[in-house]
Amino acid sequence: MTTTIQPRRFLRGLTPYIPGKAIAAVERELGLKAVVKLASNENPLGPSPKAMAALRRSLADCPLYPESSSPELRDALARFHKVDPASVIVGNGSDEIIRLLCEAFVEQDDEIIVSQYAFIRFKQQAAMMGGKVIEVPMVDWTHDLRTMAKTASLRTKIVFVANPNNPTGTYNTEDEIAELLGAVPFSTLVVLDEAYHHFAAALPGFPRTVPRLLERHPNLVAIRTFSKAYGLAGLRVGYGLADPELVGWLDRIRMPFNVNLPAQRACVEALKDSAFVKRSVALASNGRESLAREIRALGLEVLDSAGNFVFVHLPVPGRQVFHALLKHGIIIRPMDEYGLVKSVRITVGTPAQNRRLLDALRRVLGPARNAP
Ligand SMILES: Cc1ncc(COP(=O)(O)O)c(C=O)c1O
């Protein structure tokens, strides 16, 4: 029997987000062991041991509901960033913050501006609310913020900017972001998703968003995550920083108990372990340089990356290389979802994982290049 019940009309054309393939799935499907996942920009060092210790200690509290608004973590983040706790909202991954922003602020037919090849969740989530998504072409694989600003009008509710961007790994400078903030109407939210900011902080002109830009612009929302440099993707914790009035709206519509207690406690400890974050950043920045160099030596084009991943253009379909690498026990990310069928994104691993990837890539690309 087929049902005649229809979802809301804005949901009808939507396709689900395609996550990186899981290690367990590859091991199950191909009967392989020791599979390496370089597909979701996770931290190859794992999490801080201090965060893990807090996680284990808090397991005893699992029979109880957590405090609903994650107050310990919220206060810790406020101290860490030197902002008012009322400016902080904690979410089930930064994905939840993106969702809350769209649910709270996007009315049907509101314009939402994103860059071509910007992190795909922005346009997916805005479209679910009936928003009209306007995509502005990139220039040199980088957000063209000047054209995005010119495109904004009083009809524009949100301009989303991922900085650095996933999947391209490119970034915009503080001057460019400040110019965008100065140009859009006061009624337009600028959402700056800085999931990868740790890996870009040392690059020339990278913005000091918190607290500098945040203090000056009440229409700015900064988004951060514990999934990348902190190595806690499985716990699902992200957060937003914004004017308390904006945060108040997000807080009103989030699910009660949206972040579980062990995750809250682990993140409080993760924030304190700056030595661990430093190690993660060093591993990613050294790794991305050497991976880019070695992959370029194979004759492929690799974009300069400000993240913990590299974006590679191939002479053959990315999905073909993805499947070939799976057979070598390596998972990378094809970019079909972005309409980039001859590109892949590869997360920087440990030096040993990177070497394994490069060996496999050399073998795979030999025959692949000769393919019709
Ligand atoms: C730019 C960007 N923003 C947000 C997210 C979501 O991260 P999470 O929900 O794990 O915090 C990701 C995940 O890859 C990302 O690349």
Short mmCIF file of C-alpha atoms and ligand atoms in Angstrom, two decimals:
data_model
loop_
_atom_site.label_atom_id
_atom_site.label_comp_id
_atom_site.label_asym_id
_atom_site.label_seq_id
_atom_site.Cartn_x
_atom_site.Cartn_y
_atom_site.Cartn_z
CA MET A 1 0.00 0.00 0.00
CA THR A 2 1.34 3.42 -0.84
CA THR A 3 0.40 6.37 1.29
CA THR A 4 -1.14 9.53 -0.08
CA ILE A 5 0.26 11.61 2.76
CA GLN A 6 2.59 14.30 1.46
CA PRO A 7 5.36 16.06 3.39
CA ARG A 8 5.46 19.88 3.43
CA ARG A 9 5.94 21.10 -0.12
CA PHE A 10 9.40 22.53 0.60
CA LEU A 11 10.63 19.06 1.51
CA ARG A 12 9.48 17.31 -1.64
CA GLY A 13 12.49 18.04 -3.85
CA LEU A 14 15.07 17.57 -1.09
CA THR A 15 17.75 14.93 -1.18
CA PRO A 16 19.34 13.80 2.10
CA TYR A 17 22.82 14.93 3.14
CA ILE A 18 25.34 12.26 2.10
CA PRO A 19 27.79 11.60 4.94
CA GLY A 20 31.25 10.07 4.51
CA LYS A 21 31.17 6.27 4.24
CA ALA A 22 31.66 4.60 7.62
CA ILE A 23 34.61 2.28 8.39
CA ALA A 24 32.24 -0.43 9.69
CA ALA A 25 30.26 -0.35 6.40
CA VAL A 26 33.40 -0.83 4.28
CA GLU A 27 34.70 -3.62 6.52
CA ARG A 28 31.32 -5.35 6.31
CA GLU A 29 30.76 -4.87 2.57
CA LEU A 30 34.29 -5.60 1.32
CA GLY A 31 35.46 -7.93 4.08
CA LEU A 32 38.48 -5.70 4.77
CA LYS A 33 40.32 -4.96 8.00
CA ALA A 34 42.25 -1.85 9.11
CA VAL A 35 40.21 0.50 6.95
CA VAL A 36 41.29 4.15 7.09
CA LYS A 37 38.63 6.86 6.87
CA LEU A 38 39.78 10.12 5.33
CA ALA A 39 36.27 11.20 4.39
CA SER A 40 34.75 13.37 7.13
CA ASN A 41 37.57 15.66 8.32
CA GLU A 42 37.80 13.97 11.70
CA ASN A 43 40.89 14.23 13.88
CA PRO A 44 43.32 11.32 13.32
CA LEU A 45 44.74 11.88 16.84
CA GLY A 46 41.32 11.14 18.36
CA PRO A 47 40.25 13.33 21.29
CA SER A 48 42.22 14.86 24.15
CA PRO A 49 42.91 12.20 26.83
CA LYS A 50 41.61 14.73 29.39
CA ALA A 51 38.28 14.93 27.55
CA MET A 52 38.13 11.12 27.43
CA ALA A 53 38.74 10.89 31.19
CA ALA A 54 35.87 13.33 31.83
CA LEU A 55 33.67 11.32 29.47
CA ARG A 56 34.35 8.11 31.39
CA ARG A 57 33.75 9.80 34.77
CA SER A 58 30.41 11.20 33.63
CA LEU A 59 29.04 7.86 32.45
CA ALA A 60 27.88 7.19 36.02
CA ASP A 61 25.49 10.16 35.67
CA CYS A 62 23.73 8.71 32.63
CA PRO A 63 20.52 7.77 34.50
CA LEU A 64 19.86 11.50 35.02
CA TYR A 65 18.77 14.07 32.48
CA PRO A 66 21.49 16.60 31.73
CA GLU A 67 20.94 20.25 32.58
CA SER A 68 18.93 21.44 29.63
CA SER A 69 20.90 24.45 28.39
CA SER A 70 24.36 22.90 28.98
CA PRO A 71 25.19 25.61 31.57
CA GLU A 72 28.62 24.25 32.60
CA LEU A 73 29.79 24.11 29.01
CA ARG A 74 28.11 27.40 28.18
CA ASP A 75 29.95 29.11 31.07
CA ALA A 76 33.23 27.44 30.13
CA LEU A 77 32.84 28.67 26.54
CA ALA A 78 31.93 32.16 27.73
CA ARG A 79 35.09 32.29 29.89
CA PHE A 80 37.18 30.83 27.07
CA HIS A 81 35.96 33.44 24.56
CA LYS A 82 35.59 36.28 27.11
CA VAL A 83 31.92 36.80 26.22
CA ASP A 84 28.66 36.87 28.17
CA PRO A 85 27.22 33.33 28.75
CA ALA A 86 23.96 34.68 27.31
CA SER A 87 25.79 35.03 23.96
CA VAL A 88 26.48 31.27 23.78
CA ILE A 89 24.20 28.50 22.50
CA VAL A 90 25.34 24.89 22.58
CA GLY A 91 24.02 22.45 19.99
CA ASN A 92 24.02 18.80 18.98
CA GLY A 93 26.86 19.46 16.56
CA SER A 94 27.22 22.79 14.80
CA ASP A 95 24.76 21.26 12.34
CA GLU A 96 22.06 21.85 14.95
CA ILE A 97 23.02 25.53 15.18
CA ILE A 98 22.62 25.85 11.38
CA ARG A 99 19.23 24.18 11.65
CA LEU A 100 18.12 26.38 14.57
CA LEU A 101 19.15 29.53 12.71
CA CYS A 102 17.04 28.55 9.71
CA GLU A 103 14.08 27.44 11.82
CA ALA A 104 14.18 30.61 13.89
CA PHE A 105 14.77 33.21 11.18
CA VAL A 106 13.90 31.96 7.67
CA GLU A 107 10.34 32.74 6.59
CA GLN A 108 8.93 31.36 3.34
CA ASP A 109 10.48 33.22 0.37
CA ASP A 110 13.13 35.00 2.47
CA GLU A 111 16.31 35.24 0.47
CA ILE A 112 19.34 33.31 1.68
CA ILE A 113 22.71 33.98 0.08
CA VAL A 114 25.36 31.28 -0.11
CA SER A 115 28.43 30.86 -2.20
CA GLN A 116 28.64 28.24 -4.93
CA TYR A 117 30.35 25.17 -3.42
CA ALA A 118 29.81 26.46 0.12
CA PHE A 119 29.17 23.83 2.80
CA ILE A 120 26.02 22.20 1.44
CA ARG A 121 24.03 22.10 4.69
CA PHE A 122 23.36 25.85 4.48
CA LYS A 123 21.25 25.68 1.35
CA GLN A 124 19.65 22.37 2.28
CA GLN A 125 18.47 23.69 5.64
CA ALA A 126 17.32 27.06 4.31
CA ALA A 127 15.35 25.33 1.53
CA MET A 128 13.57 23.17 4.12
CA MET A 129 12.09 26.35 5.59
CA GLY A 130 10.92 27.61 2.19
CA GLY A 131 13.80 30.07 1.85
CA LYS A 132 14.83 31.24 -1.62
CA VAL A 133 18.48 30.27 -1.95
CA ILE A 134 20.70 32.49 -4.11
CA GLU A 135 24.06 30.98 -5.03
CA VAL A 136 26.85 33.40 -5.93
CA PRO A 137 29.64 31.93 -8.11
CA MET A 138 33.07 31.49 -6.56
CA VAL A 139 36.17 33.23 -7.84
CA ASP A 140 39.29 31.02 -7.76
CA TRP A 141 37.35 28.45 -5.69
CA THR A 142 36.89 31.12 -2.98
CA HIS A 143 33.72 32.88 -1.77
CA ASP A 144 33.26 36.14 -3.69
CA LEU A 145 32.11 38.15 -0.68
CA ARG A 146 31.98 41.44 -2.58
CA THR A 147 29.44 40.05 -5.06
CA MET A 148 27.60 38.33 -2.22
CA ALA A 149 27.33 41.72 -0.46
CA LYS A 150 26.08 43.40 -3.66
CA THR A 151 23.47 40.63 -4.04
CA ALA A 152 22.12 41.24 -0.52
CA SER A 153 19.02 43.42 -0.12
CA LEU A 154 16.34 44.06 2.50
CA ARG A 155 14.82 40.74 1.37
CA THR A 156 17.97 38.86 2.46
CA LYS A 157 17.59 37.12 5.81
CA ILE A 158 20.90 35.26 6.07
CA VAL A 159 24.26 35.30 4.32
CA PHE A 160 26.09 32.06 5.14
CA VAL A 161 29.89 31.98 4.93
CA ALA A 162 31.98 28.93 5.85
CA ASN A 163 35.50 30.14 6.63
CA PRO A 164 37.60 28.18 5.80
CA ASN A 165 35.14 26.58 3.42
CA ASN A 166 34.39 22.88 3.27
CA PRO A 167 34.91 21.32 0.71
CA THR A 168 37.26 23.74 -1.11
CA GLY A 169 39.50 24.52 1.90
CA THR A 170 39.85 28.15 0.78
CA TYR A 171 39.42 31.09 3.16
CA ASN A 172 38.51 34.78 3.29
CA THR A 173 40.46 37.44 5.20
CA GLU A 174 39.24 39.63 8.04
CA ASP A 175 39.22 42.65 5.70
CA GLU A 176 36.91 40.82 3.30
CA ILE A 177 34.58 39.65 6.07
CA ALA A 178 34.53 43.13 7.64
CA GLU A 179 33.64 44.63 4.25
CA LEU A 180 30.76 42.16 3.90
CA LEU A 181 29.52 42.98 7.40
CA GLY A 182 29.71 46.68 6.62
CA ALA A 183 27.79 46.30 3.36
CA VAL A 184 24.77 44.10 4.17
CA PRO A 185 21.57 45.58 5.67
CA PHE A 186 21.36 45.55 9.50
CA SER A 187 18.37 43.22 9.13
CA THR A 188 20.53 40.54 7.45
CA LEU A 189 22.24 37.92 9.59
CA VAL A 190 25.78 37.05 8.62
CA VAL A 191 26.54 33.50 9.75
CA LEU A 192 30.23 32.75 9.83
CA ASP A 193 30.77 29.01 10.16
CA GLU A 194 34.27 28.55 11.54
CA ALA A 195 34.31 24.78 11.99
CA TYR A 196 37.94 24.68 10.75
CA HIS A 197 39.22 27.98 12.19
CA HIS A 198 41.94 26.36 14.33
CA PHE A 199 43.67 25.10 11.18
CA ALA A 200 43.60 28.54 9.55
CA ALA A 201 44.36 30.82 12.50
CA ALA A 202 48.04 31.26 11.56
CA LEU A 203 47.36 32.10 7.90
CA PRO A 204 47.76 35.70 6.70
CA GLY A 205 44.73 37.89 7.40
CA PHE A 206 42.56 35.11 8.87
CA PRO A 207 39.80 36.83 10.89
CA ARG A 208 39.80 37.23 14.66
CA THR A 209 36.06 36.79 14.71
CA VAL A 210 35.73 36.27 18.45
CA PRO A 211 35.56 38.69 20.14
CA ARG A 212 36.70 41.40 17.67
CA LEU A 213 34.12 41.15 14.85
CA LEU A 214 31.42 39.83 17.17
CA GLU A 215 31.62 42.90 19.44
CA ARG A 216 31.18 45.25 16.50
CA HIS A 217 28.37 43.51 14.63
CA PRO A 218 25.12 42.53 16.38
CA ASN A 219 23.96 40.79 13.18
CA LEU A 220 26.94 38.38 13.19
CA VAL A 221 26.67 34.75 14.34
CA ALA A 222 29.87 32.72 14.70
CA ILE A 223 29.59 28.93 14.64
CA ARG A 224 32.23 26.58 16.04
CA THR A 225 32.46 22.83 16.64
CA PHE A 226 34.14 20.22 18.83
CA SER A 227 34.15 17.79 15.87
CA LYS A 228 37.38 18.86 14.17
CA ALA A 229 40.46 20.12 16.09
CA TYR A 230 39.05 18.76 19.39
CA GLY A 231 38.50 15.31 17.86
CA LEU A 232 35.03 14.77 19.35
CA ALA A 233 32.84 14.37 16.25
CA GLY A 234 31.05 11.35 17.70
CA LEU A 235 29.82 13.29 20.73
CA ARG A 236 28.01 15.81 18.49
CA VAL A 237 28.74 19.17 20.07
CA GLY A 238 28.94 22.55 18.39
CA TYR A 239 28.06 26.06 19.47
CA GLY A 240 27.08 29.48 18.29
CA LEU A 241 28.17 32.89 19.55
CA ALA A 242 25.95 35.90 18.91
CA ASP A 243 24.06 38.77 20.41
CA PRO A 244 22.04 37.51 23.46
CA GLU A 245 18.77 38.51 21.82
CA LEU A 246 19.48 36.27 18.81
CA VAL A 247 20.69 33.47 21.07
CA GLY A 248 17.45 33.81 23.05
CA TRP A 249 15.44 32.82 19.96
CA LEU A 250 17.61 29.79 19.24
CA ASP A 251 17.41 28.75 22.88
CA ARG A 252 13.61 28.90 22.81
CA ILE A 253 13.25 26.50 19.89
CA ARG A 254 16.04 23.98 20.55
CA MET A 255 15.10 20.53 21.83
CA PRO A 256 15.19 20.24 25.62
CA PHE A 257 18.36 18.32 26.63
CA ASN A 258 19.78 18.69 23.13
CA VAL A 259 23.35 17.86 24.24
CA ASN A 260 23.95 14.79 26.39
CA LEU A 261 25.71 15.07 29.73
CA PRO A 262 28.91 13.08 29.00
CA ALA A 263 29.39 15.21 25.89
CA GLN A 264 28.97 18.45 27.85
CA ARG A 265 31.52 17.36 30.47
CA ALA A 266 34.03 16.09 27.91
CA CYS A 267 33.88 19.38 26.01
CA VAL A 268 34.53 21.43 29.17
CA GLU A 269 37.80 19.47 29.61
CA ALA A 270 38.63 19.54 25.89
CA LEU A 271 38.57 23.35 26.00
CA LYS A 272 41.28 23.34 28.69
CA ASP A 273 43.66 21.10 26.76
CA SER A 274 45.25 23.69 24.50
CA ALA A 275 48.38 21.53 24.10
CA PHE A 276 46.27 18.84 22.43
CA VAL A 277 44.67 21.34 20.05
CA LYS A 278 48.14 22.63 19.17
CA ARG A 279 49.28 19.10 18.31
CA SER A 280 46.18 18.53 16.16
CA VAL A 281 46.72 21.77 14.27
CA ALA A 282 50.43 21.01 13.68
CA LEU A 283 49.58 17.53 12.37
CA ALA A 284 46.96 18.91 9.99
CA SER A 285 49.00 21.85 8.70
CA ASN A 286 52.17 19.81 8.12
CA GLY A 287 50.11 16.97 6.64
CA ARG A 288 48.14 19.15 4.22
CA GLU A 289 51.35 20.70 2.84
CA SER A 290 53.03 17.35 2.27
CA LEU A 291 49.87 15.67 0.92
CA ALA A 292 49.31 18.55 -1.50
CA ARG A 293 52.94 18.40 -2.65
CA GLU A 294 52.85 14.62 -3.21
CA ILE A 295 49.48 14.65 -4.96
CA ARG A 296 50.62 17.51 -7.22
CA ALA A 297 53.66 15.41 -8.05
CA LEU A 298 51.20 12.87 -9.51
CA GLY A 299 50.13 15.59 -11.93
CA LEU A 300 46.86 16.48 -10.20
CA GLU A 301 45.57 19.92 -9.24
CA VAL A 302 45.25 20.46 -5.48
CA LEU A 303 43.88 23.66 -3.95
CA ASP A 304 45.83 25.36 -1.16
CA SER A 305 43.99 24.31 1.99
CA ALA A 306 43.30 26.21 5.20
CA GLY A 307 41.55 23.18 6.71
CA ASN A 308 42.45 19.64 7.78
CA PHE A 309 41.70 18.28 4.31
CA VAL A 310 42.73 18.76 0.69
CA PHE A 311 40.52 19.29 -2.34
CA VAL A 312 41.75 17.53 -5.47
CA HIS A 313 40.71 17.78 -9.12
CA LEU A 314 41.03 14.54 -11.07
CA PRO A 315 41.20 13.65 -14.77
CA VAL A 316 38.56 10.94 -14.16
CA PRO A 317 35.31 10.75 -12.16
CA GLY A 318 35.92 11.13 -8.41
CA ARG A 319 33.52 8.28 -7.69
CA GLN A 320 35.69 5.92 -9.75
CA VAL A 321 38.76 6.79 -7.66
CA PHE A 322 36.68 6.60 -4.46
CA HIS A 323 35.59 3.02 -5.31
CA ALA A 324 39.09 2.00 -6.35
CA LEU A 325 40.57 3.33 -3.09
CA LEU A 326 37.88 1.51 -1.07
CA LYS A 327 39.36 -1.76 -2.33
CA HIS A 328 42.66 -0.64 -0.75
CA GLY A 329 40.82 0.02 2.53
CA ILE A 330 40.83 3.80 2.21
CA ILE A 331 37.70 5.96 2.31
CA ILE A 332 37.80 9.41 0.73
CA ARG A 333 34.90 11.70 -0.24
CA PRO A 334 33.65 12.09 -3.80
CA MET A 335 32.09 15.48 -4.49
CA ASP A 336 29.11 14.52 -6.69
CA GLU A 337 26.78 16.08 -4.13
CA TYR A 338 28.30 19.45 -5.04
CA GLY A 339 28.06 18.76 -8.77
CA LEU A 340 31.85 18.36 -8.84
CA VAL A 341 32.05 14.92 -10.36
CA LYS A 342 35.79 15.08 -11.08
CA SER A 343 36.84 16.27 -7.62
CA VAL A 344 37.44 14.56 -4.29
CA ARG A 345 38.11 15.74 -0.75
CA ILE A 346 40.67 13.91 1.35
CA THR A 347 41.10 14.41 5.09
CA VAL A 348 44.67 14.77 6.34
CA GLY A 349 45.53 11.69 8.40
CA THR A 350 48.55 10.66 10.44
CA PRO A 351 51.81 10.51 8.44
CA ALA A 352 51.38 6.71 8.16
CA GLN A 353 47.78 7.07 6.91
CA ASN A 354 48.84 9.73 4.41
CA ARG A 355 51.59 7.43 3.08
CA ARG A 356 49.07 4.60 2.71
CA LEU A 357 46.73 6.90 0.83
CA LEU A 358 49.49 8.09 -1.50
CA ASP A 359 50.66 4.54 -2.26
CA ALA A 360 47.10 3.47 -3.05
CA LEU A 361 46.43 6.62 -5.09
CA ARG A 362 49.54 5.98 -7.23
CA ARG A 363 48.35 2.46 -7.96
CA VAL A 364 44.77 3.48 -8.62
CA LEU A 365 45.59 6.44 -10.85
CA GLY A 366 47.88 4.49 -13.14
CA PRO A 367 45.07 2.47 -14.77
CA ALA A 368 42.43 5.12 -14.07
CA ARG A 369 44.21 7.68 -16.23
CA ASN A 370 44.16 5.33 -19.16
CA ALA A 371 40.46 4.65 -18.73
CA PRO A 372 38.22 5.80 -21.59
C1 LIG B 1 31.84 23.89 7.48
C2 LIG B 1 31.17 22.91 8.37
N1 LIG B 1 30.24 23.36 9.21
C3 LIG B 1 29.59 22.53 10.05
C4 LIG B 1 29.86 21.18 10.06
C5 LIG B 1 29.09 20.30 10.97
O1 LIG B 1 29.88 19.84 12.00
P1 LIG B 1 29.31 19.26 13.34
O2 LIG B 1 27.82 19.15 13.21
O3 LIG B 1 29.99 17.95 13.52
O4 LIG B 1 29.69 20.25 14.40
C6 LIG B 1 30.83 20.65 9.20
C7 LIG B 1 31.12 19.22 9.18
O5 LIG B 1 31.90 18.70 8.46
C8 LIG B 1 31.50 21.56 8.34
O6 LIG B 1 32.40 21.11 7.47
#
